[in-house]
RNA sequence: UGGGGUGUCGCCAAGUGGCAAGGCACCGGGUUUUGAUCCCGGCAUUCGCAGGUUCGAAUCCUGCCACCCCAGCCA
């Protein structure tokens, strides 16, 4: 339960670098492209990068890798900033932007041209693909590869000046068209994009590619350990090539770890977008989405998400993590911190025939079973109460520990009652149950020694409030909805959302603030909806159910 | 068929030549005014496979096999 400092290969590398004096301080960065919402996978990356710095007395920058204006926007910048803050991390200094380094990057491009290590290529996209070769065949040199430095300089300047159309020319590094590593086959450094950039406006019509930008951004910021995911491993030789061939102010090193793949989940941006676009979910922050904003609205807590990231570790192997682990982390945090309350989702009225009609007893109950400091809340007890229909049966075997006709049950934090009879409607459905209280059973067992079989939650029919409760379940009913040739849309769980329009909640819950989480005893953890909850119209989202081992 | 990776219990994951940590899940049992929590106990003679080196191998060597990534002017 104690926080053993997460030891992993990255931590070991940092520790050794610090010990050997290769670096005096660890500086990492979280470098999202502002082209979408952050999801659970990004949360892991955030924990890894900020965590590595934090654990070693270093710093972590937040830098937007905004080199492709076509797909980016201020909206995404804002949401990413909010999500990182919400997760509880503080970046070093101001927020950084790759676009703030565009001039420096351009100057370095000119430098490479001057060194004869870059050239302007007139091949169009299709031709370039042909020249690139395949995985098993070497590529061929571009016919423009041997232009003079002067001509390249002139052409590059004119690309920058907007003299050419998009796609007409690119700047490429002169490396090796026969390299078995595709990334080294004269990679593109700059392409023409005549679009408005969310940060730099119309200043540029050429934009650097990821490969030409990322390592240099790291170098400018003095990043010591540039941590990314495994698919960038093949780019490392190129990353190093730029760092070694340019007069950069520092020499960062890239390290890769395995991406997080939770089971029963999709995290690809394209697929998440499809879920939103096709109305499968209500938006990017739908509580069923694995986005940070979705998890937030679902009632997951930053502490639980961070704990989960710590639990799964950071390695170079690629696997599928059981979402049960995430769920465990959520329950663990909420069990410790969420105040308890009672709610009845499927109401069945109980009339306590021995209890005076106008009588109201103000009982009090602890907000938490073990944490007294969380205080108490008041529970009005009345003649008519609601219990869950699931908690009553006319007859049942001994394994059923709830209310049964002729038997007793404890109303949580209140009296023991005994069921006497049922009232039915014309269709024969039970509409209410008549019962009576057992005297002196508040905080005490019945004096006649006949103990109740179980304990159930209840809400006063006259003093309780009504609420909308949204019951969420996994969005997919397949462990790996998008593995192989699976059509993930075919594995959508049709029961991932069930809305209870009129649940009954104990009166104290009317004071809940949006985003406040509770445990509805015997039901699970719920959170007051961030956007739609109000005292007038309470709305609670089910975060996660309680562990349920009842085999009945 | 080129290059780069990864293979330790159902899942995640320690371990780096000395005789398989831990967590999740699961299965027992105890406590309990939440069938929750909590507490106790169980859960890999075996580390992708096959050889080899060694007194000794998950750890070293050789050869296989499986899976992942790379042919965007995306990141």
Coordinates of C-alpha atoms (C1' of nucleotides) in Angstrom, one line a residue:
Chain A
X1 CA 0.0 0.0 0.0
X2 CA 3.0 2.3 0.5
X3 CA 4.5 4.1 -2.4
X4 CA 7.5 2.1 -3.4
X5 CA 9.3 4.3 -5.9
X6 CA 8.2 3.0 -9.3
X7 CA 11.4 1.3 -10.5
X8 CA 11.4 0.8 -14.3
X9 CA 14.0 0.9 -17.1
X10 CA 13.6 4.6 -17.6
X11 CA 14.0 5.3 -13.9
X12 CA 17.2 3.2 -14.0
X13 CA 18.6 5.1 -17.0
X14 CA 17.9 8.4 -15.3
X15 CA 19.4 7.2 -12.1
X16 CA 22.5 6.0 -13.8
X17 CA 22.9 9.2 -15.9
X18 CA 22.6 11.3 -12.8
X19 CA 25.1 9.1 -10.9
X20 CA 27.6 9.1 -13.7
X21 CA 27.2 12.9 -14.1
X22 CA 26.0 12.6 -17.7
X23 CA 23.3 15.0 -16.7
X24 CA 23.1 17.3 -13.7
X25 CA 19.3 17.5 -13.8
X26 CA 16.6 15.5 -15.5
X27 CA 14.4 17.4 -17.9
X28 CA 11.5 15.7 -19.6
X29 CA 8.6 16.9 -21.6
X30 CA 5.0 15.9 -22.5
X31 CA 4.6 16.9 -26.2
X32 CA 1.1 16.5 -27.4
X33 CA 0.0 17.6 -30.8
X34 CA -3.2 19.8 -30.3
X35 CA -5.2 17.8 -32.8
X36 CA -7.5 15.9 -30.4
X37 CA -8.5 15.2 -26.9
X38 CA -6.3 13.4 -24.4
X39 CA -7.1 9.8 -23.5
X40 CA -6.0 7.2 -21.1
X41 CA -2.9 6.5 -23.2
X42 CA -1.8 10.1 -23.0
X43 CA -2.5 10.0 -19.2
X44 CA 0.1 7.2 -19.0
X45 CA 2.6 9.2 -21.0
X46 CA 1.9 12.2 -18.8
X47 CA 2.5 10.2 -15.7
X48 CA 5.7 8.7 -17.1
X49 CA 7.2 12.0 -18.2
X50 CA 6.1 14.2 -15.2
X51 CA 6.7 11.3 -12.9
X52 CA 10.3 10.7 -14.1
X53 CA 11.1 14.4 -13.5
X54 CA 9.3 14.5 -10.2
X55 CA 10.9 11.4 -8.8
X56 CA 14.4 12.8 -9.6
X57 CA 14.1 16.4 -8.6
X58 CA 13.9 17.5 -12.2
X59 CA 11.6 19.4 -14.5
X60 CA 9.0 18.6 -17.1
X61 CA 7.9 20.9 -19.8
X62 CA 4.5 20.9 -21.5
X63 CA 5.1 21.6 -25.2
X64 CA 2.6 21.6 -28.0
X65 CA 4.1 19.9 -31.0
X66 CA 2.1 22.1 -33.4
X67 CA 3.9 21.5 -36.7
X68 CA 0.8 20.6 -38.7
X69 CA -1.7 23.4 -38.6
X70 CA -4.2 21.7 -40.8
X71 CA -5.3 19.4 -38.0
X72 CA -4.8 21.5 -35.0
X73 CA -6.8 24.1 -33.1
X74 CA -7.0 26.3 -30.1
X75 CA -9.9 24.2 -28.8
X76 CA -7.6 21.2 -28.4
X77 CA -4.9 23.3 -26.8
X78 CA -7.4 24.5 -24.1
X79 CA -8.7 21.0 -23.4
X80 CA -5.3 19.5 -23.2
X81 CA -4.1 22.2 -20.7
X82 CA -7.2 21.6 -18.6
X83 CA -6.7 17.8 -18.6
X84 CA -3.1 18.0 -17.6
X85 CA -3.9 20.3 -14.8
X86 CA -6.8 18.2 -13.7
X87 CA -4.5 15.1 -13.5
X88 CA -2.6 17.1 -11.0
X89 CA 0.6 18.0 -12.8
X90 CA 2.5 21.3 -13.1
X91 CA 4.8 21.9 -16.0
X92 CA 7.9 23.9 -15.7
X93 CA 7.7 27.5 -16.7
X94 CA 5.4 28.6 -19.5
X95 CA 3.6 26.4 -21.9
X96 CA 5.9 25.8 -24.9
X97 CA 5.1 25.7 -28.5
X98 CA 7.1 24.1 -31.3
X99 CA 5.8 26.9 -33.5
X100 CA 7.8 29.4 -31.3
X101 CA 10.9 27.7 -32.7
X102 CA 10.0 27.9 -36.4
X103 CA 12.6 30.6 -37.2
X104 CA 15.3 28.6 -35.5
X105 CA 14.2 25.4 -37.2
X106 CA 14.3 27.2 -40.5
X107 CA 17.8 28.6 -39.9
X108 CA 18.9 25.1 -39.1
X109 CA 17.4 23.9 -42.4
X110 CA 19.4 26.6 -44.2
X111 CA 22.5 25.3 -42.3
X112 CA 21.9 21.8 -43.5
X113 CA 21.6 23.0 -47.1
X114 CA 24.8 25.0 -46.8
X115 CA 26.5 21.9 -45.5
X116 CA 25.3 20.0 -48.5
X117 CA 23.1 17.8 -46.3
X118 CA 19.7 18.9 -47.5
X119 CA 18.1 19.6 -50.8
X120 CA 14.9 20.8 -52.4
X121 CA 13.1 18.1 -54.2
X122 CA 10.5 18.6 -56.9
X123 CA 9.1 15.1 -56.9
X124 CA 5.4 15.0 -56.2
X125 CA 4.0 12.8 -53.5
X126 CA 3.3 9.9 -55.8
X127 CA 6.7 10.0 -57.4
X128 CA 8.4 10.3 -54.1
X129 CA 6.7 7.1 -53.0
X130 CA 8.0 5.3 -56.1
X131 CA 11.5 6.5 -55.5
X132 CA 11.4 5.6 -51.8
X133 CA 11.5 1.9 -52.6
X134 CA 9.8 -0.7 -50.4
X135 CA 10.5 -2.5 -47.2
X136 CA 12.7 -5.0 -49.1
X137 CA 14.0 -2.9 -51.9
X138 CA 16.3 0.0 -51.7
X139 CA 15.0 3.4 -52.9
X140 CA 16.5 5.4 -55.7
X141 CA 18.1 8.8 -55.5
X142 CA 15.9 11.7 -56.4
X143 CA 16.9 13.4 -59.7
X144 CA 17.0 16.6 -57.7
X145 CA 19.4 15.3 -55.1
X146 CA 22.5 16.9 -56.5
X147 CA 21.4 20.5 -56.9
X148 CA 24.0 23.0 -56.0
X149 CA 24.0 24.6 -52.6
X150 CA 23.1 28.0 -54.3
X151 CA 20.2 26.6 -56.1
X152 CA 18.9 24.8 -53.0
X153 CA 19.2 28.0 -51.0
X154 CA 17.4 30.0 -53.6
X155 CA 14.6 27.4 -53.9
X156 CA 14.2 27.0 -50.1
X157 CA 14.0 30.8 -49.8
X158 CA 11.3 30.9 -52.4
X159 CA 9.4 28.0 -50.8
X160 CA 9.3 30.1 -47.7
X161 CA 8.3 33.1 -49.6
X162 CA 5.2 31.3 -50.9
X163 CA 6.3 31.1 -54.6
X164 CA 5.3 27.5 -55.0
X165 CA 2.1 25.6 -54.6
X166 CA 1.4 23.0 -51.9
X167 CA 3.0 19.7 -52.8
X168 CA 5.2 21.3 -55.5
X169 CA 8.4 21.1 -53.6
X170 CA 9.8 19.8 -50.3
X171 CA 13.1 20.1 -48.5
X172 CA 14.7 16.7 -47.8
X173 CA 17.8 15.6 -45.9
X174 CA 20.4 13.9 -47.9
X175 CA 21.1 10.7 -46.1
X176 CA 20.7 7.3 -47.7
X177 CA 18.1 6.1 -50.1
X178 CA 19.3 2.5 -49.6
X179 CA 18.9 2.4 -45.9
X180 CA 17.0 -0.5 -44.6
X181 CA 15.4 2.0 -42.2
X182 CA 12.8 3.8 -44.3
X183 CA 13.1 6.9 -42.1
X184 CA 16.6 7.4 -43.3
X185 CA 15.7 7.5 -47.0
X186 CA 16.1 11.2 -47.5
X187 CA 13.3 12.2 -45.1
X188 CA 11.3 15.3 -45.7
X189 CA 12.1 18.3 -43.5
X190 CA 9.7 20.9 -44.8
X191 CA 6.5 20.8 -46.8
X192 CA 4.4 23.7 -48.2
X193 CA 1.1 24.3 -46.4
X194 CA -0.6 27.5 -47.2
X195 CA -2.9 27.5 -44.2
X196 CA -3.4 29.8 -41.2
X197 CA -1.6 28.5 -38.1
X198 CA -3.4 28.8 -34.8
X199 CA -0.3 30.3 -33.2
X200 CA 1.7 31.9 -36.0
X201 CA -1.1 33.0 -38.2
X202 CA 0.1 33.7 -41.8
X203 CA 3.8 34.0 -40.9
X204 CA 4.7 30.7 -42.5
X205 CA 3.7 28.7 -45.6
X206 CA 6.2 26.0 -45.0
X207 CA 6.1 23.8 -41.9
X208 CA 8.7 21.4 -40.5
X209 CA 7.9 17.7 -40.2
X210 CA 7.8 15.9 -36.9
X211 CA 11.2 14.3 -37.6
X212 CA 12.9 17.6 -38.3
X213 CA 11.2 19.4 -35.4
X214 CA 11.0 17.1 -32.4
X215 CA 14.6 16.5 -31.5
X216 CA 15.6 20.1 -32.1
X217 CA 12.7 21.3 -29.9
X218 CA 14.1 19.0 -27.2
X219 CA 17.6 20.4 -27.7
X220 CA 16.3 24.0 -27.5
X221 CA 14.6 23.3 -24.2
X222 CA 17.5 21.3 -22.8
X223 CA 15.5 18.1 -22.5
X224 CA 17.7 15.4 -21.3
X225 CA 15.5 12.4 -21.7
X226 CA 13.0 12.5 -24.5
X227 CA 10.5 9.8 -23.8
X228 CA 8.0 8.6 -26.4
X229 CA 6.3 5.4 -27.4
X230 CA 7.7 2.4 -29.2
X231 CA 6.5 3.2 -32.7
X232 CA 9.1 6.0 -32.8
X233 CA 12.0 3.7 -32.2
X234 CA 12.7 3.5 -35.9
X235 CA 13.0 7.3 -35.9
X236 CA 15.7 7.4 -33.3
X237 CA 18.6 7.1 -35.8
X238 CA 17.1 10.1 -37.6
X239 CA 16.6 11.9 -34.3
X240 CA 20.3 11.4 -33.6
X241 CA 21.3 12.3 -37.1
X242 CA 19.8 15.8 -36.8
X243 CA 21.2 16.3 -33.3
X244 CA 24.7 15.3 -34.5
X245 CA 24.6 17.3 -37.7
X246 CA 23.2 20.6 -36.4
X247 CA 24.8 23.2 -34.0
X248 CA 22.1 22.5 -31.4
X249 CA 22.6 23.8 -27.8
X250 CA 22.2 20.4 -26.1
X251 CA 22.1 16.7 -27.0
X252 CA 18.9 15.1 -25.8
X253 CA 18.4 11.3 -26.0
X254 CA 15.3 9.5 -27.0
X255 CA 13.9 6.5 -25.1
X256 CA 10.8 4.5 -25.9
X257 CA 8.2 2.7 -23.8
X258 CA 5.2 0.5 -24.7
X259 CA 1.9 2.1 -25.3
X260 CA -1.0 1.4 -23.0
X261 CA -3.7 -0.8 -24.5
X262 CA -6.6 -1.3 -22.0
X263 CA -8.9 -4.2 -22.7
X264 CA -12.5 -3.5 -23.8
X265 CA -11.4 -0.1 -25.1
X266 CA -10.3 1.6 -28.2
X267 CA -7.9 4.6 -28.1
X268 CA -7.2 5.4 -31.7
X269 CA -8.2 9.0 -32.4
X270 CA -9.9 8.0 -35.6
X271 CA -12.1 5.4 -33.8
X272 CA -13.0 7.7 -30.9
X273 CA -14.0 10.3 -33.4
X274 CA -16.2 7.8 -35.2
X275 CA -17.9 7.0 -32.0
X276 CA -18.6 10.7 -31.5
X277 CA -19.6 11.4 -35.1
X278 CA -22.0 8.5 -35.4
X279 CA -23.7 9.4 -32.1
X280 CA -22.7 6.2 -30.3
X281 CA -21.7 8.5 -27.5
X282 CA -22.8 12.0 -26.6
X283 CA -19.4 13.6 -27.2
X284 CA -15.7 13.4 -26.4
X285 CA -16.5 13.8 -22.7
X286 CA -19.2 11.1 -22.7
X287 CA -18.6 9.1 -19.4
X288 CA -18.0 6.0 -21.5
X289 CA -15.2 7.5 -23.4
X290 CA -11.6 6.7 -22.4
X291 CA -10.7 10.3 -22.8
X292 CA -9.5 12.2 -19.8
X293 CA -12.6 14.5 -20.0
X294 CA -14.8 11.4 -20.3
X295 CA -13.2 9.7 -17.3
X296 CA -13.5 12.9 -15.3
X297 CA -17.2 13.1 -16.1
X298 CA -17.5 9.4 -15.2
X299 CA -16.2 10.2 -11.7
X300 CA -12.7 8.7 -12.0
X301 CA -10.3 10.7 -9.9
X302 CA -6.8 11.9 -10.8
X303 CA -5.4 10.0 -7.9
X304 CA -6.9 6.8 -9.2
X305 CA -5.7 7.3 -12.7
X306 CA -2.2 8.0 -11.5
X307 CA -2.3 5.0 -9.3
X308 CA -3.3 2.9 -12.2
X309 CA -0.5 4.1 -14.3
X310 CA 1.9 3.3 -11.5
X311 CA 0.4 -0.2 -11.1
X312 CA 0.8 -1.2 -14.8
X313 CA 4.4 -0.2 -14.9
X314 CA 6.5 1.2 -17.7
X315 CA 8.2 -1.3 -20.0
X316 CA 9.1 -1.9 -23.6
X317 CA 6.7 -4.8 -24.0
X318 CA 3.4 -4.3 -25.8
X319 CA 0.5 -5.9 -24.1
X320 CA -3.2 -5.5 -23.2
X321 CA -3.9 -4.3 -19.7
X322 CA -7.0 -5.7 -18.1
X323 CA -9.4 -2.8 -17.4
X324 CA -10.2 -4.6 -14.2
X325 CA -6.9 -3.0 -13.0
X326 CA -8.1 0.5 -13.8
X327 CA -11.4 -0.4 -12.1
X328 CA -9.6 -1.6 -9.0
X329 CA -7.6 1.6 -8.8
X330 CA -10.9 3.6 -9.0
X331 CA -12.6 1.6 -6.3
X332 CA -9.6 1.7 -4.1
X333 CA -9.5 5.5 -4.1
X334 CA -13.2 6.0 -3.9
X335 CA -13.7 3.4 -1.1
X336 CA -11.1 5.4 0.9
X337 CA -12.5 8.9 0.1
X338 CA -16.1 8.9 -1.1
X339 CA -18.7 9.8 1.5
X340 CA -21.5 7.2 1.8
X341 CA -25.1 7.9 1.0
X342 CA -28.2 6.0 0.1
X343 CA -30.1 5.9 -3.1
X344 CA -32.9 3.6 -4.4
X345 CA -32.8 3.0 -8.1
X346 CA -35.7 0.7 -8.6
X347 CA -38.2 1.9 -5.9
X348 CA -40.7 -0.3 -4.0
X349 CA -42.7 1.4 -1.4
X350 CA -42.7 0.0 2.1
X351 CA -45.4 1.2 4.6
X352 CA -44.5 0.7 8.2
X353 CA -48.0 0.2 9.6
X354 CA -47.0 0.7 13.2
X355 CA -45.2 3.9 12.6
X356 CA -47.2 7.2 13.1
X357 CA -48.1 9.0 9.9
X358 CA -46.7 12.4 10.9
X359 CA -43.7 11.2 12.8
X360 CA -40.3 12.1 11.5
X361 CA -37.2 10.9 13.3
X362 CA -34.0 12.6 12.4
X363 CA -31.4 9.8 12.5
X364 CA -27.8 10.5 11.8
X365 CA -25.4 8.3 10.0
X366 CA -21.6 8.5 9.5
X367 CA -20.5 9.7 6.1
X368 CA -17.8 7.0 6.1
X369 CA -17.5 3.7 7.9
X370 CA -13.9 4.3 9.0
X371 CA -13.2 7.9 8.6
X372 CA -15.0 9.8 11.4
X373 CA -13.5 13.1 10.3
X374 CA -15.8 13.0 7.3
X375 CA -18.7 13.7 9.6
X376 CA -22.3 12.7 9.6
X377 CA -25.4 13.4 7.7
X378 CA -29.0 13.5 8.8
X379 CA -31.5 10.9 7.7
X380 CA -35.2 11.5 8.2
X381 CA -37.1 8.3 8.9
X382 CA -40.8 8.1 8.2
X383 CA -43.7 5.8 7.9
X384 CA -43.3 5.3 4.2
X385 CA -39.9 4.5 2.7
X386 CA -38.6 3.2 -0.6
X387 CA -36.3 0.2 -0.9
X388 CA -35.0 -1.4 -4.0
X389 CA -37.4 -3.9 -5.6
X390 CA -34.5 -6.3 -5.8
X391 CA -34.3 -6.3 -2.1
X392 CA -37.7 -7.8 -1.5
X393 CA -39.0 -11.3 -2.2
X394 CA -42.2 -13.0 -1.1
X395 CA -40.2 -16.1 -0.4
X396 CA -36.5 -17.0 -0.8
X397 CA -33.9 -19.5 0.3
X398 CA -31.6 -18.8 3.2
X399 CA -28.9 -17.4 0.9
X400 CA -31.0 -14.4 0.2
X401 CA -30.1 -11.8 2.8
X402 CA -32.7 -9.2 2.1
X403 CA -36.4 -8.6 3.0
X404 CA -38.7 -11.6 2.7
X405 CA -42.3 -11.8 3.7
X406 CA -42.5 -12.8 7.4
X407 CA -38.8 -12.1 7.9
X408 CA -36.7 -9.3 9.1
X409 CA -34.1 -7.0 7.5
X410 CA -32.1 -4.1 8.8
X411 CA -32.8 -0.7 7.1
X412 CA -29.3 0.7 6.9
X413 CA -28.6 3.2 9.7
X414 CA -32.2 2.8 11.0
X415 CA -34.6 0.2 12.2
X416 CA -35.0 -3.5 11.7
X417 CA -38.3 -4.2 10.1
X418 CA -40.4 -7.2 9.4
X419 CA -42.5 -7.7 6.3
X420 CA -46.2 -8.6 6.8
X421 CA -48.0 -8.5 3.5
X422 CA -48.0 -7.3 0.0
X423 CA -50.4 -5.1 -2.0
X424 CA -50.9 -5.8 -5.7
X425 CA -52.3 -4.0 -8.6
X426 CA -54.9 -5.4 -11.1
X427 CA -52.1 -7.1 -13.0
X428 CA -50.9 -8.8 -9.9
X429 CA -47.7 -6.8 -9.6
X430 CA -46.6 -5.9 -6.1
X431 CA -47.1 -2.2 -5.6
X432 CA -46.2 -1.9 -1.9
X433 CA -45.3 -4.0 1.0
X434 CA -46.7 -3.6 4.5
X435 CA -44.3 -4.1 7.3
X436 CA -43.6 -3.0 10.9
X437 CA -40.6 -1.8 12.8
X438 CA -39.0 -3.8 15.6
X439 CA -38.8 -1.5 18.6
X440 CA -35.5 -0.2 19.9
X441 CA -33.5 -1.5 17.1
X442 CA -31.6 1.7 16.2
X443 CA -28.0 0.8 16.8
X444 CA -29.2 -2.3 18.6
X445 CA -30.2 -5.9 17.7
X446 CA -33.8 -6.9 18.4
X447 CA -34.4 -7.7 22.0
X448 CA -36.0 -11.0 21.2
X449 CA -32.7 -12.2 19.8
X450 CA -34.1 -12.7 16.2
X451 CA -31.4 -11.0 14.2
X452 CA -32.1 -9.6 10.7
X453 CA -30.7 -11.6 7.8
X454 CA -29.2 -8.6 6.1
X455 CA -29.0 -4.8 5.6
X456 CA -30.6 -2.8 2.8
X457 CA -30.6 0.8 1.8
X458 CA -33.7 3.0 1.9
X459 CA -35.0 6.5 1.3
X460 CA -37.8 8.3 3.0
X461 CA -40.8 8.5 0.6
X462 CA -41.8 11.9 2.0
X463 CA -38.4 13.4 2.6
X464 CA -36.3 11.9 -0.1
X465 CA -35.5 13.6 -3.4
X466 CA -35.8 12.4 -6.9
X467 CA -32.8 12.2 -9.2
X468 CA -31.8 11.1 -12.7
X469 CA -29.2 8.4 -12.5
X470 CA -27.2 7.2 -15.4
X471 CA -25.9 3.7 -15.2
X472 CA -22.8 3.2 -17.3
X473 CA -21.1 0.0 -18.3
X474 CA -18.3 -0.9 -20.6
X475 CA -18.7 0.6 -24.1
X476 CA -17.5 -2.6 -25.8
X477 CA -18.4 -6.2 -25.0
X478 CA -15.3 -7.6 -26.7
X479 CA -11.9 -7.7 -24.9
X480 CA -10.1 -6.4 -27.9
X481 CA -12.7 -4.6 -30.0
X482 CA -10.3 -3.5 -32.6
X483 CA -7.8 -6.3 -32.7
X484 CA -6.9 -7.8 -36.1
X485 CA -9.7 -7.4 -38.5
X486 CA -12.4 -7.0 -35.9
X487 CA -14.9 -4.3 -36.7
X488 CA -15.0 -2.4 -33.4
X489 CA -18.3 -0.9 -34.2
X490 CA -19.8 -4.4 -34.2
X491 CA -18.7 -4.9 -30.6
X492 CA -20.4 -2.0 -29.0
X493 CA -22.2 -3.0 -25.9
X494 CA -25.9 -2.1 -26.4
X495 CA -26.4 -1.8 -22.7
X496 CA -23.6 0.6 -21.9
X497 CA -26.0 3.3 -20.8
X498 CA -29.2 2.9 -18.9
X499 CA -31.0 5.9 -17.6
X500 CA -33.0 5.8 -14.4
X501 CA -35.2 8.9 -14.7
X502 CA -36.7 8.8 -11.2
X503 CA -34.4 7.3 -8.6
X504 CA -34.9 8.3 -5.0
X505 CA -31.9 9.8 -3.1
X506 CA -31.5 10.7 0.5
X507 CA -32.1 14.4 1.1
X508 CA -28.5 15.2 2.0
X509 CA -27.6 14.4 -1.6
X510 CA -29.4 17.4 -2.9
X511 CA -26.5 19.5 -1.6
X512 CA -24.0 17.6 -3.8
X513 CA -21.8 19.8 -5.9
X514 CA -21.1 18.9 -9.5
X515 CA -18.2 16.4 -9.7
X516 CA -18.6 15.4 -6.1
X517 CA -18.4 11.6 -5.8
X518 CA -20.3 9.3 -3.4
X519 CA -20.7 5.7 -2.7
X520 CA -24.4 4.8 -2.9
X521 CA -24.2 2.0 -0.4
X522 CA -24.7 -1.5 -1.9
X523 CA -24.9 0.0 -5.4
X524 CA -21.6 1.5 -6.3
X525 CA -19.8 4.8 -6.7
X526 CA -21.6 7.7 -8.3
X527 CA -20.7 11.3 -9.2
X528 CA -22.8 14.4 -9.6
X529 CA -22.6 15.2 -13.3
X530 CA -20.2 17.9 -14.0
X531 CA -22.4 19.7 -16.5
X532 CA -26.0 18.8 -15.8
X533 CA -26.4 18.3 -12.1
X534 CA -28.2 20.8 -10.0
X535 CA -30.1 20.9 -6.7
X536 CA -33.3 21.3 -8.7
X537 CA -32.5 18.4 -11.0
X538 CA -30.0 16.1 -9.5
X539 CA -28.1 14.0 -12.0
X540 CA -25.7 11.3 -10.9
X541 CA -23.4 9.2 -13.1
X542 CA -22.4 5.7 -12.1
X543 CA -18.6 5.6 -11.8
X544 CA -18.2 1.9 -11.1
X545 CA -20.1 -0.7 -9.2
X546 CA -19.0 -2.3 -6.0
X547 CA -17.2 -5.5 -6.3
X548 CA -19.9 -8.1 -6.3
X549 CA -19.2 -11.7 -5.3
X550 CA -22.7 -12.7 -4.6
X551 CA -23.4 -15.8 -6.6
X552 CA -27.2 -15.6 -6.1
Chain B
rU1 C1' 11.3 -11.7 -48.3
rG2 C1' 14.6 -5.7 -45.5
rG3 C1' 15.0 -3.1 -40.8
rG4 C1' 13.6 -2.3 -35.7
rG5 C1' 11.3 -4.4 -31.2
rU6 C1' 9.0 -7.9 -27.6
rG7 C1' 8.3 -12.9 -25.5
rU8 C1' 8.4 -14.7 -17.0
rC9 C1' 1.1 -17.5 -13.8
rG10 C1' -5.5 -15.8 -17.2
rC11 C1' -3.6 -10.0 -17.3
rC12 C1' 0.4 -6.4 -15.7
rA13 C1' 5.2 -7.0 -13.8
rA14 C1' 10.2 -7.7 -10.7
rG15 C1' 14.4 -10.5 -11.7
rU16 C1' 20.7 -9.2 -15.4
rG17 C1' 24.6 -16.8 -13.5
rG18 C1' 23.0 -19.1 -7.4
rC19 C1' 18.1 -22.0 -7.1
rA20 C1' 10.8 -17.6 -9.8
rA21 C1' 9.0 -10.5 -5.8
rG22 C1' 4.5 -8.0 -6.1
rG23 C1' -0.2 -6.3 -8.1
rC24 C1' -4.9 -7.4 -10.8
rA25 C1' -8.2 -11.5 -11.5
rC26 C1' -9.7 -16.0 -9.4
rC27 C1' -10.6 -19.7 -5.3
rG28 C1' -11.1 -20.8 0.0
rG29 C1' -11.9 -19.0 5.3
rG30 C1' -12.7 -15.0 9.2
rU31 C1' -14.8 -10.0 10.7
rU32 C1' -18.8 -6.8 9.3
rU33 C1' -25.7 -2.5 10.4
rU34 C1' -22.7 -1.9 2.7
rG35 C1' -23.3 -9.8 -0.3
rA36 C1' -18.5 -3.6 0.0
rU37 C1' -14.2 -2.6 2.9
rC38 C1' -10.8 -5.2 6.1
rC39 C1' -8.1 -9.7 7.6
rC40 C1' -5.9 -14.6 6.8
rG41 C1' -4.7 -18.6 3.3
rG42 C1' -4.3 -20.7 -1.9
rC43 C1' -2.6 -19.7 -6.8
rA44 C1' 4.4 -20.6 -12.3
rU45 C1' 9.4 -27.6 -10.0
rU46 C1' 8.9 -23.1 -14.1
rC47 C1' 10.5 -18.4 -17.3
rG48 C1' 8.1 -18.8 -26.3
rC49 C1' 10.5 -23.6 -28.2
rA50 C1' 15.0 -26.7 -29.1
rG51 C1' 19.9 -27.5 -28.4
rG52 C1' 24.6 -26.0 -25.9
rU53 C1' 28.2 -23.7 -22.0
rU54 C1' 28.4 -24.2 -16.5
rC55 C1' 28.8 -27.4 -10.2
rG56 C1' 24.6 -24.3 -11.2
rA57 C1' 20.8 -20.7 -16.5
rA58 C1' 14.6 -17.0 -16.8
rU59 C1' 19.4 -14.8 -16.7
rC60 C1' 25.4 -16.6 -21.2
rC61 C1' 25.8 -19.0 -26.6
rU62 C1' 23.4 -21.1 -31.1
rG63 C1' 19.2 -22.1 -34.0
rC64 C1' 14.1 -21.8 -34.5
rC65 C1' 8.9 -20.0 -33.5
rA66 C1' 5.1 -16.2 -32.3
rC67 C1' 3.5 -11.3 -32.0
rC68 C1' 4.1 -5.8 -32.7
rC69 C1' 6.1 -1.4 -35.5
rC70 C1' 8.1 0.9 -40.3
rA71 C1' 7.0 2.1 -47.4
rG72 C1' 2.2 10.1 -44.7
rC73 C1' 4.5 16.1 -48.0
rC74 C1' 0.6 12.7 -39.9
rA75 C1' 2.6 12.7 -35.1

